[in-house]
XYZ file of C-alpha atoms in Angstrom:
79
model
C 2.497 38.328 -17.547
C 0.105 35.649 -18.842
C 0.398 32.132 -17.491
C 1.134 29.425 -20.044
C -0.012 25.858 -19.459
C 1.638 23.343 -21.759
C -0.330 20.154 -22.366
C 2.320 17.470 -22.743
C 1.390 14.739 -25.212
C 0.286 11.760 -23.115
C 1.651 13.500 -20.038
C 0.907 16.200 -17.486
C -0.091 19.837 -17.704
C 3.116 21.823 -17.261
C 3.102 25.320 -15.770
C 6.095 27.611 -16.034
C 6.523 30.120 -13.190
C 3.978 28.668 -10.752
C 4.374 31.743 -8.555
C 1.802 33.322 -10.879
C -0.939 30.728 -10.204
C -3.056 29.557 -7.309
C -4.166 25.935 -7.199
C -7.241 25.134 -5.123
C -8.856 21.839 -4.185
C -12.492 20.827 -4.651
C -13.410 22.741 -1.491
C -11.673 25.929 -2.641
C -8.745 25.494 -0.247
C -5.331 26.509 -1.611
C -2.863 23.722 -2.372
C 0.699 24.812 -1.614
C 3.124 24.708 -4.503
C 6.377 22.999 -3.525
C 8.872 25.657 -2.513
C 11.566 26.659 -4.963
C 9.823 25.169 -7.992
C 10.164 27.170 -11.218
C 8.029 24.661 -13.134
C 5.292 22.343 -11.921
C 3.443 19.514 -13.631
C -0.162 18.684 -12.829
C -1.328 15.084 -13.108
C -3.625 14.288 -16.004
C -3.726 10.497 -15.741
C -5.158 10.238 -12.221
C -2.549 7.730 -11.041
C -0.022 10.049 -9.370
C 0.673 9.463 -5.686
C 1.404 13.192 -5.313
C -1.866 14.557 -6.765
C -2.490 17.132 -8.001
C 1.176 17.081 -9.002
C 2.593 14.631 -11.511
C 5.031 11.993 -10.281
C 5.667 10.352 -13.670
C 3.317 7.407 -13.129
C 1.611 8.117 -16.470
C 4.629 6.641 -18.247
C 4.208 3.357 -16.354
C 0.448 3.054 -16.852
C 0.415 3.660 -20.604
C -1.714 6.789 -20.211
C -2.926 8.297 -23.456
C -4.177 11.854 -23.473
C -7.617 12.549 -24.890
C -6.080 13.729 -28.150
C -4.211 10.461 -28.718
C -7.035 8.289 -27.425
C -9.471 9.983 -29.833
C -7.147 9.414 -32.801
C -6.757 5.746 -31.887
C -10.515 5.309 -31.428
C -11.303 7.009 -34.734
C -8.746 4.857 -36.571
C -10.411 1.696 -35.255
C -13.816 2.884 -36.484
C -12.733 3.167 -40.123
C -14.466 0.519 -42.298
């Protein structure tokens, strides 16, 4: 079964059925997925205290995903 990663607007990457994925750190070492989780969210804002997992901090920091940030930037550049 293919793994689906949902990019939440201005939020984390959400993975359904994390038993089908392996997450590794920058050294190639596996990062354990919290037991019993049927969905996980990976931090995209960089401010989570539970990296690589999302802890909801993005909503407090005003994080804007690249898609939204690009739209806002482009709108400001219009003459």
